[in-house]
Amino acid sequence: MAQNNVAIYPGSFDPITNGHVDLVKRTLRVFDRIIIAIATNPGKDSSLFSLEERLEMVREVFKGFNRRIQADSFEGLLVDYAERKGARVIIRGLRAISDFEYEFQMAMMNHRLKPNLETFFMMTGESEFYTSSRLVKEVVSLGGDVSGLVPSNVLKRLRQKFDR
Ligand code: PNS
């Protein structure tokens, strides 16, 4: 498979939601391989799930897609990681207009750092428009139900985390 048809899908994935899953599956129509790359920031990480837990959840969700979808983690600049992986494209999802400014800034900065690297934006699926990892965690922590918004393995782990 051509190395230049690899796309990196970076993020915190704390945890992966059905919005992410939908986006990855649609992205597979365009790219041969996708690396779901979980960013780590040792010492400053305030995530609910450990890096190992997040990687495990992603691998469980995509276990049938071993050859085309990989889960990995990286430290440092995303553009350097993408270069090491031989990828020329970064994938990001866009939900509402509120995502735009942050995404635009990141895409511009990444482009300035590595002009050969492009950011491709995918619109989030309509049923996941309002789903975010942050909201999902908040709702579960307060006793709400997020089934249908996250994969079942993630739902189970969220409930365990918050003892629900
Ligand atoms: O899921 P998130 O939290 O919106 O993802 C943000 C992420 C991980 C893509 C971004 O913070 C990132 O790229 N971090 C790696 C460090 C880096 O390259 N920073 C400069 C970005 S312009």
Coordinates of C-alpha atoms and ligand atoms in Angstrom, one line a residue:
M1 CA 0.0 0.0 0.0
A2 CA 1.4 3.4 -0.9
Q3 CA 2.8 5.1 2.1
N4 CA 1.6 8.5 0.9
N5 CA -2.0 7.3 1.3
V6 CA -1.7 7.3 5.0
A7 CA -3.6 9.8 7.1
I8 CA -3.1 10.7 10.7
Y9 CA -6.2 11.3 12.8
P10 CA -4.8 13.0 16.0
G11 CA -6.6 13.9 19.2
S12 CA -7.0 13.2 22.9
F13 CA -9.7 10.5 22.4
D14 CA -10.5 10.7 26.1
P15 CA -12.5 8.7 25.3
I16 CA -13.3 7.8 21.7
T17 CA -16.9 8.6 20.8
N18 CA -19.2 7.5 18.0
G19 CA -18.5 10.8 16.3
H20 CA -14.8 9.8 16.0
V21 CA -15.8 6.3 14.9
D22 CA -18.1 7.6 12.2
L23 CA -15.4 10.0 10.9
V24 CA -12.8 7.2 10.8
K25 CA -15.0 4.9 8.8
R26 CA -15.9 7.6 6.3
T27 CA -12.2 8.6 6.0
L28 CA -11.4 5.0 5.0
R29 CA -13.2 5.7 1.7
V30 CA -10.5 8.2 0.9
F31 CA -7.3 6.9 2.4
D32 CA -5.8 3.4 2.5
R33 CA -4.6 3.6 6.1
I34 CA -5.5 5.7 9.1
I35 CA -3.4 6.1 12.2
I36 CA -5.4 7.2 15.1
A37 CA -2.8 9.1 17.1
I38 CA -3.4 9.9 20.7
A39 CA -1.4 12.9 21.8
T40 CA 0.3 12.6 25.2
N41 CA 1.7 15.4 27.3
P42 CA 3.5 13.7 30.2
G43 CA 3.2 15.6 33.5
K44 CA 0.5 17.9 32.1
D45 CA -2.1 15.3 31.2
S46 CA -5.5 15.8 32.8
S47 CA -7.3 13.1 31.0
L48 CA -9.8 10.8 32.6
F49 CA -8.5 7.7 31.0
S50 CA -4.8 6.7 31.0
L51 CA -3.0 6.5 27.6
E52 CA -3.1 2.7 27.8
E53 CA -6.9 2.7 28.5
R54 CA -7.5 5.1 25.6
L55 CA -5.4 3.0 23.2
E56 CA -7.1 -0.2 24.3
M57 CA -10.6 1.3 23.7
V58 CA -9.6 2.5 20.2
R59 CA -8.1 -1.0 19.4
E60 CA -11.2 -2.8 20.7
V61 CA -13.5 -0.6 18.6
F62 CA -11.5 -1.2 15.4
K63 CA -10.4 -4.7 16.0
G64 CA -11.8 -5.9 12.6
F65 CA -9.8 -3.3 10.7
N66 CA -6.3 -4.3 11.7
R67 CA -4.7 -3.7 8.4
R68 CA -6.2 -0.3 7.7
I69 CA -6.7 1.3 11.1
Q70 CA -3.9 1.5 13.7
A71 CA -3.9 3.1 17.1
D72 CA -0.7 4.8 18.3
S73 CA 0.4 7.6 20.6
F74 CA 2.9 10.4 20.2
E75 CA 4.6 13.0 22.3
G76 CA 5.8 16.4 21.0
L77 CA 4.7 18.1 17.8
L78 CA 2.1 16.4 15.6
V79 CA 3.8 17.6 12.4
D80 CA 7.0 15.8 13.4
Y81 CA 5.1 12.6 14.2
A82 CA 3.3 12.8 10.9
E83 CA 6.6 13.1 9.1
R84 CA 8.1 10.1 10.9
K85 CA 5.0 8.1 9.8
G86 CA 5.4 9.2 6.2
A87 CA 1.9 10.8 6.2
R88 CA 1.1 13.9 4.3
V89 CA -2.4 14.4 5.6
I90 CA -3.9 15.2 9.0
I91 CA -7.6 14.5 9.4
R92 CA -9.8 16.6 11.8
G93 CA -13.5 16.6 12.3
L94 CA -15.6 19.7 12.4
R95 CA -18.9 19.9 14.2
A96 CA -20.3 23.3 14.8
I97 CA -18.9 26.7 13.8
S98 CA -17.5 26.9 17.4
D99 CA -14.9 24.3 16.4
F100 CA -13.8 26.4 13.5
E101 CA -11.5 29.0 15.0
Y102 CA -9.5 26.5 17.1
E103 CA -9.2 24.1 14.1
F104 CA -8.3 26.9 11.7
Q105 CA -5.5 28.1 14.0
M106 CA -4.1 24.6 14.4
A107 CA -4.2 23.9 10.7
M108 CA -2.4 27.2 9.9
M109 CA 0.3 26.6 12.5
N110 CA 0.9 23.1 11.4
H111 CA 1.0 24.3 7.8
R112 CA 3.6 26.9 8.8
L113 CA 5.7 24.3 10.6
K114 CA 5.5 21.8 7.7
P115 CA 4.1 23.2 4.5
N116 CA 4.0 19.8 2.8
L117 CA 1.5 18.6 5.3
E118 CA -2.2 19.2 4.6
T119 CA -5.1 19.2 7.1
F120 CA -8.3 17.6 5.7
F121 CA -11.5 18.5 7.5
M122 CA -14.5 16.1 7.6
M123 CA -17.9 17.2 8.7
T124 CA -19.1 15.2 11.7
G125 CA -22.0 12.9 11.0
E126 CA -25.4 14.5 11.7
S127 CA -26.3 12.2 14.5
E128 CA -23.0 13.0 16.3
F129 CA -23.1 16.7 15.8
Y130 CA -23.4 17.5 19.5
T131 CA -21.3 14.7 20.8
S132 CA -18.0 15.5 22.4
S133 CA -15.7 13.5 24.8
R134 CA -16.0 16.3 27.3
L135 CA -19.8 16.3 27.4
V136 CA -20.0 12.6 27.4
K137 CA -17.8 12.4 30.5
E138 CA -19.8 15.2 32.3
V139 CA -23.1 13.5 31.6
V140 CA -22.0 10.1 32.8
S141 CA -20.3 11.6 35.9
L142 CA -23.7 13.2 36.8
G143 CA -25.6 10.0 36.2
G144 CA -26.9 10.6 32.7
D145 CA -27.2 8.0 29.9
V146 CA -24.9 8.3 26.9
S147 CA -25.7 5.0 25.2
G148 CA -25.6 5.4 21.5
L149 CA -23.1 8.2 21.7
V150 CA -20.1 6.1 22.5
P151 CA -19.2 2.5 21.5
S152 CA -20.4 -0.1 24.0
N153 CA -16.9 -0.9 25.4
V154 CA -16.4 2.8 26.1
L155 CA -19.8 3.0 27.8
K156 CA -18.9 0.2 30.1
R157 CA -15.6 1.8 31.0
L158 CA -17.2 5.2 31.6
R159 CA -19.7 3.6 34.0
Q160 CA -16.9 1.8 35.8
K161 CA -14.9 5.0 36.2
F162 CA -17.8 6.9 37.7
D163 CA -19.2 3.9 39.6
R164 CA -22.5 4.2 37.8
Ligands
PNS1 O1 -8.8 16.0 20.6 P1 -8.1 17.4 20.7 O2 -7.8 17.6 22.2 O3 -8.9 18.5 20.1 O4 -6.8 17.2 19.9 C1 -5.8 18.3 19.9 C2 -4.5 17.8 19.3 C3 -4.0 16.6 20.1 C4 -4.7 17.4 17.8 C5 -3.5 18.9 19.4 O5 -3.4 19.4 20.7 C6 -2.1 18.5 19.0 O6 -1.8 18.4 17.8 N1 -1.2 18.3 20.0 C7 0.2 17.8 19.7 C8 1.2 19.0 20.0 C9 1.3 19.9 18.9 O7 1.6 19.6 17.7 N2 0.8 21.2 19.1 C10 0.8 22.2 18.1 C11 -0.6 22.2 17.4 S1 -0.7 23.5 16.3

